[in-house]
Structure formats: C-alpha cells, structure tokens
Tab-separated table of C-alpha atoms and ligand atoms in Angstrom:
chain	number	residue	atom	x	y	z
A	1	MET	CA	0.000	0.000	0.000
A	2	THR	CA	1.228	3.505	-0.791
A	3	THR	CA	0.858	6.403	1.606
A	4	ARG	CA	0.702	9.775	-0.057
A	5	TYR	CA	0.708	13.367	1.106
A	6	GLY	CA	-3.110	13.553	0.713
A	7	ASP	CA	-3.650	10.567	3.024
A	8	GLN	CA	-1.317	11.922	5.664
A	9	SER	CA	-2.831	15.395	5.496
A	10	ALA	CA	-6.328	13.898	5.987
A	11	GLN	CA	-5.031	11.808	8.873
A	12	LEU	CA	-3.476	14.907	10.393
A	13	LYS	CA	-6.976	16.326	10.957
A	14	ASP	CA	-7.919	13.252	13.021
A	15	VAL	CA	-4.668	13.377	14.936
A	16	ARG	CA	-5.285	17.026	15.823
A	17	ARG	CA	-8.857	16.352	16.904
A	18	ALA	CA	-7.791	13.454	19.113
A	19	ASP	CA	-4.997	15.464	20.723
A	20	PRO	CA	-6.214	19.065	21.129
A	21	ASP	CA	-3.644	19.982	23.799
A	22	GLY	CA	-0.749	18.321	21.972
A	23	GLN	CA	-0.648	18.273	18.167
A	24	GLY	CA	-3.881	20.297	17.981
A	25	GLN	CA	-2.359	23.456	19.428
A	26	TRP	CA	0.195	23.983	16.649
A	27	SER	CA	-0.433	25.586	13.281
A	28	PHE	CA	-2.182	23.266	10.816
A	29	CYS	CA	-0.511	24.907	7.805
A	30	SER	CA	2.889	24.480	9.347
A	31	GLN	CA	2.278	20.775	10.039
A	32	GLN	CA	1.111	20.357	6.454
A	33	ALA	CA	4.297	22.058	5.285
A	34	THR	CA	6.309	19.440	7.186
A	35	LEU	CA	4.319	16.644	5.546
A	36	ARG	CA	4.991	18.247	2.173
A	37	ARG	CA	8.714	18.252	2.911
A	38	LEU	CA	8.486	14.550	3.712
A	39	ASP	CA	6.589	13.955	0.478
A	40	LYS	CA	9.232	15.859	-1.475
A	41	ALA	CA	12.020	13.795	0.111
A	42	PHE	CA	10.325	10.542	-0.896
A	43	GLN	CA	9.509	11.741	-4.404
A	44	ALA	CA	13.159	12.638	-4.895
A	45	PHE	CA	14.124	9.198	-3.528
A	46	PHE	CA	11.875	7.381	-6.007
A	47	ARG	CA	13.052	9.591	-8.845
A	48	ARG	CA	16.683	8.685	-8.074
A	49	MET	CA	15.725	4.979	-7.873
A	50	LYS	CA	14.132	5.205	-11.294
A	51	ALA	CA	17.136	7.004	-12.737
A	52	LYS	CA	19.378	4.280	-11.249
A	53	GLN	CA	21.308	6.824	-9.177
A	54	ALA	CA	22.359	6.219	-5.578
A	55	PRO	CA	18.898	6.456	-4.026
A	56	GLY	CA	19.750	7.588	-0.459
A	57	TYR	CA	16.703	6.643	1.583
A	58	PRO	CA	15.245	9.698	3.382
A	59	ARG	CA	16.606	9.898	6.898
A	60	PHE	CA	14.224	9.898	9.816
A	61	LYS	CA	14.536	13.236	11.523
A	62	GLY	CA	13.947	12.725	15.209
A	63	ALA	CA	13.838	15.544	17.743
A	64	GLY	CA	17.627	15.874	17.595
A	65	TRP	CA	17.793	16.272	13.819
A	66	PHE	CA	14.654	18.221	13.070
A	67	ASP	CA	15.809	21.809	13.032
A	68	THR	CA	13.489	23.800	10.777
A	69	VAL	CA	9.763	24.499	10.896
A	70	GLN	CA	8.056	26.490	8.184
A	71	TRP	CA	4.873	28.523	8.053
A	72	PRO	CA	4.018	28.726	4.352
A	73	LYS	CA	1.932	31.859	4.574
A	74	ASP	CA	2.232	34.971	6.699
A	75	ARG	CA	-0.925	35.523	8.793
A	76	ASP	CA	-1.807	31.845	8.756
A	77	GLY	CA	-0.702	30.450	12.090
A	78	CYS	CA	2.040	33.069	12.233
A	79	ARG	CA	2.407	36.804	11.876
A	80	TRP	CA	5.479	38.880	11.099
A	81	ASN	CA	5.787	42.095	13.076
A	82	SER	CA	2.887	41.035	15.266
A	83	THR	CA	3.133	43.951	17.683
A	84	PRO	CA	4.100	47.010	15.611
A	85	SER	CA	6.081	49.056	18.060
A	86	SER	CA	9.709	49.814	18.776
A	87	GLN	CA	10.373	46.094	19.214
A	88	THR	CA	10.069	43.597	16.382
A	89	ARG	CA	8.114	40.488	17.272
A	90	VAL	CA	6.817	37.475	15.440
A	91	TYR	CA	3.696	35.597	16.478
A	92	LEU	CA	3.744	31.806	16.178
A	93	GLN	CA	0.588	29.843	16.931
A	94	GLY	CA	1.005	27.710	20.051
A	95	VAL	CA	4.115	29.645	21.044
A	96	GLY	CA	3.089	33.295	21.268
A	97	HIS	CA	4.752	36.623	20.461
A	98	ILE	CA	8.520	36.323	20.314
A	99	ARG	CA	11.043	39.109	20.215
A	100	VAL	CA	13.245	39.131	17.089
A	101	HIS	CA	16.620	40.790	16.652
A	102	ALA	CA	16.216	41.935	13.045
A	103	HIS	CA	19.654	42.420	11.501
A	104	ARG	CA	18.292	44.385	8.580
A	105	LYS	CA	15.165	46.036	7.254
A	106	VAL	CA	12.606	43.726	5.628
A	107	ASP	CA	11.812	44.792	2.059
A	108	GLY	CA	8.701	43.666	0.211
A	109	LYS	CA	5.813	41.556	1.445
A	110	VAL	CA	6.572	38.671	3.814
A	111	LYS	CA	5.503	35.392	2.226
A	112	THR	CA	6.839	32.506	4.302
A	113	ILE	CA	8.306	32.359	7.791
A	114	SER	CA	10.716	29.650	8.936
A	115	VAL	CA	12.190	29.044	12.343
A	116	LYS	CA	15.534	27.327	12.419
A	117	ARG	CA	17.534	25.941	15.318
A	118	GLU	CA	21.318	25.970	15.066
A	119	GLY	CA	22.871	24.470	18.159
A	120	ARG	CA	21.530	26.682	20.924
A	121	ARG	CA	20.633	29.599	18.675
A	122	TRP	CA	17.342	30.207	16.944
A	123	PHE	CA	16.966	31.982	13.611
A	124	LEU	CA	13.987	33.388	11.794
A	125	ILE	CA	14.090	33.170	7.993
A	126	LEU	CA	11.676	35.261	5.934
A	127	SER	CA	11.034	34.959	2.219
A	128	CYS	CA	9.425	37.985	0.615
A	129	ASP	CA	7.453	38.879	-2.509
A	130	GLU	CA	7.436	42.178	-4.340
A	131	VAL	CA	10.909	43.164	-3.172
A	132	PRO	CA	11.608	46.527	-4.807
A	133	ALA	CA	14.574	46.579	-7.216
A	134	GLU	CA	17.330	49.053	-6.415
A	135	PRO	CA	19.098	49.853	-9.684
A	136	LEU	CA	22.606	51.287	-9.370
A	137	PRO	CA	24.047	53.983	-11.647
A	138	ASP	CA	26.019	52.801	-14.704
A	139	THR	CA	29.777	52.635	-14.281
A	140	GLY	CA	30.763	51.827	-17.863
A	141	ASN	CA	33.004	49.020	-16.584
A	142	ALA	CA	33.069	45.293	-17.242
A	143	VAL	CA	35.080	42.702	-15.361
A	144	GLY	CA	36.043	39.040	-15.577
A	145	ILE	CA	36.657	36.991	-12.448
A	146	ASP	CA	38.785	33.927	-11.919
A	147	MET	CA	37.793	31.835	-8.920
A	148	GLY	CA	40.707	30.106	-7.278
A	149	VAL	CA	41.977	28.300	-4.245
A	150	ALA	CA	45.016	30.408	-3.371
A	151	ALA	CA	42.852	33.552	-3.646
A	152	PHE	CA	39.057	33.522	-3.456
A	153	LEU	CA	38.896	35.419	-6.704
A	154	THR	CA	41.043	37.524	-9.018
A	155	THR	CA	39.644	40.154	-11.374
A	156	SER	CA	40.765	41.140	-14.867
A	157	ASP	CA	41.680	44.508	-13.293
A	158	GLU	CA	44.298	42.664	-11.216
A	159	VAL	CA	42.466	42.884	-7.910
A	160	GLN	CA	42.747	39.834	-5.682
A	161	VAL	CA	40.129	39.065	-3.063
A	162	ALA	CA	41.723	36.738	-0.526
A	163	ASN	CA	40.052	33.858	1.193
A	164	PRO	CA	39.231	35.043	4.674
A	165	ARG	CA	41.986	33.917	7.004
A	166	HIS	CA	39.557	33.004	9.776
A	167	LEU	CA	37.729	30.665	7.402
A	168	ALA	CA	40.841	28.510	6.955
A	169	ALA	CA	41.399	28.520	10.727
A	170	SER	CA	37.814	27.391	11.318
A	171	ALA	CA	38.201	24.697	8.672
A	172	ASP	CA	41.245	23.329	10.509
A	173	ARG	CA	39.411	23.398	13.835
A	174	LEU	CA	36.494	21.662	12.155
A	175	ALA	CA	38.762	18.918	10.837
A	176	ASP	CA	40.152	18.371	14.351
A	177	ALA	CA	36.664	18.330	15.865
A	178	GLN	CA	35.482	15.789	13.312
A	179	ARG	CA	38.407	13.502	14.088
A	180	ALA	CA	37.667	13.829	17.824
A	181	LEU	CA	34.020	12.983	17.170
A	182	ALA	CA	34.986	9.865	15.234
A	183	ARG	CA	36.932	8.615	18.268
A	184	CYS	CA	34.002	8.940	20.712
A	185	LYS	CA	31.954	5.907	21.698
A	186	SER	CA	28.427	6.052	20.320
A	187	GLY	CA	25.727	7.001	22.796
A	188	SER	CA	28.223	8.552	25.210
A	189	MET	CA	28.033	12.001	26.738
A	190	ARG	CA	31.440	12.787	25.262
A	191	ARG	CA	30.106	12.013	21.822
A	192	ARG	CA	27.119	14.264	22.320
A	193	LYS	CA	29.407	17.121	23.286
A	194	ALA	CA	31.760	16.412	20.387
A	195	ARG	CA	28.831	16.431	17.985
A	196	ALA	CA	27.603	19.758	19.309
A	197	ARG	CA	31.106	21.147	18.780
A	198	VAL	CA	31.196	19.970	15.147
A	199	ALA	CA	27.749	21.435	14.527
A	200	GLY	CA	28.775	24.722	16.125
A	201	LEU	CA	31.914	24.964	13.989
A	202	HIS	CA	29.926	24.185	10.849
A	203	ALA	CA	27.617	27.057	11.731
A	204	THR	CA	30.586	29.366	12.316
A	205	VAL	CA	32.110	28.469	8.944
A	206	ARG	CA	28.767	29.065	7.279
A	207	ARG	CA	28.330	32.499	8.828
A	208	GLN	CA	31.907	33.584	8.067
A	209	ARG	CA	31.591	32.448	4.475
A	210	LEU	CA	28.237	34.176	4.011
A	211	ASP	CA	29.568	37.421	5.394
A	212	HIS	CA	32.590	37.285	3.095
A	213	VAL	CA	30.669	36.448	-0.087
A	214	HIS	CA	28.068	39.164	0.613
A	215	LYS	CA	30.798	41.772	0.928
A	216	THR	CA	32.629	40.559	-2.181
A	217	ALA	CA	29.455	40.437	-4.273
A	218	ARG	CA	28.408	43.910	-3.108
A	219	TRP	CA	31.790	45.327	-4.063
A	220	LEU	CA	31.602	43.852	-7.597
A	221	ILE	CA	28.023	45.006	-8.140
A	222	HIS	CA	28.923	48.548	-7.144
A	223	HIS	CA	31.932	48.801	-9.463
A	224	TYR	CA	30.897	46.952	-12.625
A	225	ASP	CA	27.926	46.847	-15.031
A	226	VAL	CA	28.929	43.504	-16.542
A	227	ILE	CA	30.492	40.646	-14.588
A	228	ALA	CA	31.715	37.488	-16.349
A	229	HIS	CA	32.614	34.370	-14.386
A	230	GLU	CA	33.466	30.741	-15.083
A	231	ASP	CA	30.559	28.356	-15.390
A	232	LEU	CA	31.026	26.269	-12.242
A	233	ARG	CA	29.252	23.216	-13.618
A	234	ILE	CA	32.071	22.893	-16.139
A	235	THR	CA	34.854	24.088	-13.827
A	236	ASN	CA	34.239	21.384	-11.244
A	237	MET	CA	34.543	18.671	-13.852
A	238	THR	CA	37.828	19.922	-15.195
A	239	ARG	CA	39.643	20.700	-11.949
A	240	SER	CA	41.011	18.398	-9.308
A	241	ALA	CA	41.976	19.178	-5.734
A	242	ALA	CA	45.574	18.201	-6.406
A	243	GLY	CA	45.976	20.335	-9.507
A	244	THR	CA	44.869	23.643	-8.081
A	245	LEU	CA	46.724	23.995	-4.807
A	246	ASP	CA	50.159	25.520	-4.489
A	247	ALA	CA	52.738	22.742	-4.195
A	248	PRO	CA	50.540	20.120	-2.546
A	249	GLY	CA	52.909	18.987	0.204
A	250	ALA	CA	52.037	16.531	2.972
A	251	ASN	CA	50.383	19.161	5.139
A	252	VAL	CA	48.190	20.519	2.406
A	253	ALA	CA	47.063	17.079	1.298
A	254	VAL	CA	45.730	16.021	4.695
A	255	LYS	CA	43.299	18.850	5.055
A	256	SER	CA	42.889	19.829	1.421
A	257	GLY	CA	39.805	17.658	0.997
A	258	LEU	CA	37.854	19.487	3.639
A	259	ASN	CA	39.229	22.948	2.873
A	260	ARG	CA	38.541	22.304	-0.735
A	261	SER	CA	34.922	21.334	-0.182
A	262	ILE	CA	34.420	24.428	1.930
A	263	LEU	CA	35.830	26.605	-0.837
A	264	ASP	CA	33.780	24.844	-3.493
A	265	ALA	CA	30.607	25.417	-1.558
A	266	GLY	CA	31.673	29.036	-1.106
A	267	TRP	CA	31.776	29.649	-4.861
A	268	GLY	CA	28.312	28.211	-5.412
A	269	ILE	CA	26.856	30.391	-2.689
A	270	PHE	CA	28.853	33.377	-3.902
A	271	LEU	CA	27.506	33.056	-7.444
A	272	SER	CA	23.898	32.722	-6.333
A	273	ILE	CA	24.216	35.763	-4.061
A	274	LEU	CA	25.977	37.674	-6.849
A	275	ALA	CA	23.144	36.782	-9.254
A	276	ALA	CA	20.480	37.949	-6.792
A	277	LYS	CA	22.244	41.260	-6.123
A	278	ALA	CA	22.871	41.776	-9.850
A	279	GLU	CA	19.213	41.307	-10.667
A	280	SER	CA	18.148	43.839	-8.072
A	281	ALA	CA	20.798	46.342	-9.204
A	282	GLY	CA	20.191	45.872	-12.936
A	283	ARG	CA	23.664	44.410	-13.618
A	284	THR	CA	24.552	41.698	-16.153
A	285	ILE	CA	26.134	38.406	-15.122
A	286	ILE	CA	27.578	36.089	-17.772
A	287	ALA	CA	28.758	32.507	-17.141
A	288	VAL	CA	31.369	31.317	-19.617
A	289	ASP	CA	33.008	28.004	-20.476
A	290	PRO	CA	36.232	28.031	-18.423
A	291	ARG	CA	38.147	25.621	-20.642
A	292	ASN	CA	41.493	27.040	-21.802
A	293	THR	CA	40.990	30.329	-19.954
A	294	SER	CA	44.098	29.609	-17.891
A	295	ARG	CA	46.350	28.582	-20.787
A	296	THR	CA	45.507	31.069	-23.561
A	297	CYS	CA	47.772	34.085	-24.041
A	298	PRO	CA	45.781	37.362	-23.876
A	299	ALA	CA	48.391	39.104	-26.068
A	300	CYS	CA	48.808	36.731	-29.013
A	301	GLY	CA	46.106	34.115	-28.483
A	302	HIS	CA	48.507	31.177	-28.370
A	303	CYS	CA	46.963	28.358	-26.330
A	304	ALA	CA	49.303	25.876	-24.656
A	305	LYS	CA	49.592	24.085	-21.333
A	306	GLU	CA	53.243	25.183	-21.192
A	307	ASN	CA	52.198	28.856	-20.995
A	308	ARG	CA	51.375	28.271	-17.367
A	309	VAL	CA	54.761	27.858	-15.758
A	310	SER	CA	53.389	27.359	-12.227
A	311	GLN	CA	50.251	27.913	-10.178
A	312	SER	CA	50.769	31.668	-10.251
A	313	HIS	CA	53.066	32.317	-13.245
A	314	PHE	CA	52.046	32.718	-16.860
A	315	VAL	CA	54.713	33.130	-19.564
A	316	CYS	CA	53.622	32.789	-23.187
A	317	VAL	CA	55.956	30.394	-25.041
A	318	THR	CA	55.344	32.238	-28.313
A	319	CYS	CA	55.408	35.968	-27.538
A	320	GLY	CA	56.836	36.066	-24.026
A	321	TYR	CA	53.817	37.865	-22.458
A	322	THR	CA	54.168	37.542	-18.678
A	323	ALA	CA	51.505	38.003	-16.006
A	324	HIS	CA	49.950	36.506	-12.898
A	325	ALA	CA	48.198	33.333	-14.033
A	326	ASP	CA	44.933	34.173	-12.239
A	327	VAL	CA	44.808	37.588	-13.911
A	328	VAL	CA	45.291	35.895	-17.282
A	329	GLY	CA	42.367	33.589	-16.429
A	330	ALA	CA	40.194	36.555	-15.473
A	331	ILE	CA	41.065	38.499	-18.659
A	332	ASN	CA	40.122	35.494	-20.788
A	333	VAL	CA	36.885	35.031	-18.851
A	334	LEU	CA	36.026	38.684	-19.462
A	335	ARG	CA	36.750	38.384	-23.208
A	336	ALA	CA	34.661	35.230	-23.509
A	337	GLY	CA	31.860	36.957	-21.616
A	338	LEU	CA	31.896	40.066	-23.800
A	339	ALA	CA	31.996	37.899	-26.934
A	340	ARG	CA	28.948	36.006	-25.702
A	341	GLN	CA	27.152	39.255	-24.918
A	342	THR	CA	27.822	40.596	-28.424
A	343	ALA	CA	26.702	37.323	-29.993
A	344	ASP	CA	23.500	37.287	-27.910
A	345	ALA	CA	22.729	40.895	-28.824
A	346	ALA	CA	23.142	40.244	-32.571
B	401	ZN	ZN1	51.516	35.183	-26.457
C-alpha cells in the first residue's frame, strides 16, 4: 500500500482532533508544510531509484535532527511584526509573540516564515514577494573573475580578493573536531558534546563564508555593469583538488579535501548571491566556459599548457607575455563573456 501526502494530510486532521492539547495546538498549515517536505524527500528518492542513481533513503529526523519548521503563509498560524512598536516580534501559533533581533530592514511583502535551530541559537528566515529593485548607476566598466583556491577570486583589473583567514582557521578546527568525534563511543556524553562542537563549527564556517561572499558580491556590483565568471558546472569537472593547490605537500594534502569542499561550496553560494544582487541592481552576469581560460595568451592568443609555468606564473611560449596566471584567467573570462554578450545581442 502507498501512503501519499493527501492521506497523511487527511489523517493529520484526526490526529489534531484526538490530541487538542498536543498536536492540535500547533499551526495546521505548518504541520502540512512538514508533511509536504516529507513527500518531497520521498519523491526525490523514487526519482533517483528510477534514474538508477544512488537512491539515499530519506533519513528519519527525530527531535535531535529536526531543526526547521516552516509557516508557508504569513498571517496563517504566524504573523510577522505582530506587535508594531519599537520592538520587532513574530507571532507563532502555540508559542506566542517572540522578540526578534532583526539584523536588517525587511523589504517587500513577507511570504513565508521559517524558524531554524542551530545548536543553541534560533533563527527566523523570511522569504518575501514584491521586493523593490534598487538599480545602481552605470559605471561603464566590465570585469572578468577567476575563482581560485590560493585567492578567493582575481579580477581582470588585477584585484585579488583573498580567502578570509579566519575561514581557513575554522576549517582546521572543524577537521580536528570531526576527528575527535569519530573517536568517541556512540551514545556517550562525550560524543554528544563532540557532535555539538562539530555542529557549532559548521555554523561558524557558514556564517563567516556568508559574510565574506556578501561583501565581495556587493563590491563587484557597485563597481561593474557587466560581470563574467566561469561556469562552475564545467569548472568542477575539469579541476582536481591536487591540480589547483600551491605545491601540494604533505600538510596541504591532509586537510585539502575538507578545505577544498568548503571553498567549493563558497563559490556556489557566492555566485547565487551575486546573481540575486545583480538582478536587483540591474547588472549583467555572464557565465562562460572556463576551458582554456588559464592557458591562452591574452596578447597573441597562443593556447598551450606550457604557458602556465606554475600555479601563479604565466609566460607565453610564443610571444613572451608575462603576467599573474589568475589575472590571465580573469582576462580570458572577461573576453569570452563580452563575446557572448555581443553574440547574444546580434
Ligand atoms: Zn603570447
């Protein structure tokens, strides 16, 4: 027999009626939203089965794993800014009015409200409709960016944005914490503490990375009308962890896997934040095929692996043009982007 979302939603009504002081006191919409998440997880599971991919059976999320509750519609079991006054509050059915420390102004109309638990902290996540666009004045400038490991990104104007130092430090601490966790006996108090430490460090890394990518994206959006970057879907297939780090010695290799995955994730988040800011500001973002961008000479066009002497040095074997390899990559990305833009406009 198959159980579907419709069956569970119908059953939910009975459950609520039978348990008015327990399940019945919470928001119906929010409980339905949870059932819909479950349905989505199983649909994705069956889709992967069908496609003969690794299916990954949905994990049961007990009280210790279940960290997010959503209210799909403002004013339906929840209300944003429930007591308009000097203090911002949110009303959640069954919980009451809760004070919120809003870290920025809410633009547009609140659509959904989510409450998320991260360790011992609680976060409120709003999604909004009708967010007003804020176009920025034209600058007349275009830029290409090369995303790297040694530096977070390098622009065709020879500006390097470094990876935040504290991010690498957190990544190392995270690696240590994960090793400590692996050594703890399951079910022990030590293990519980070790797990909380890993979770806390993950949250720290996430916040540091978000802060850094927001700042970097804002800077680009303010200075350039057109921003070209490598298409990550292609980049990740053509790059390996070993090939992109400076002299991968013993020390680098041990932690490079984790550091690397943190950086990779950072680029994905960076590009989606950049795209969102660009749309609001009326800027153009172009993703280009990154193949050969690091080995083509910007001066004479000669393309050879030998042009790249080392991780950071580019010397053209034909014309002798010399530059920082990441800058060369960024210049080629910019050219490919502008060529695409011209082709699209024609
Ligand atoms: Zn050349």
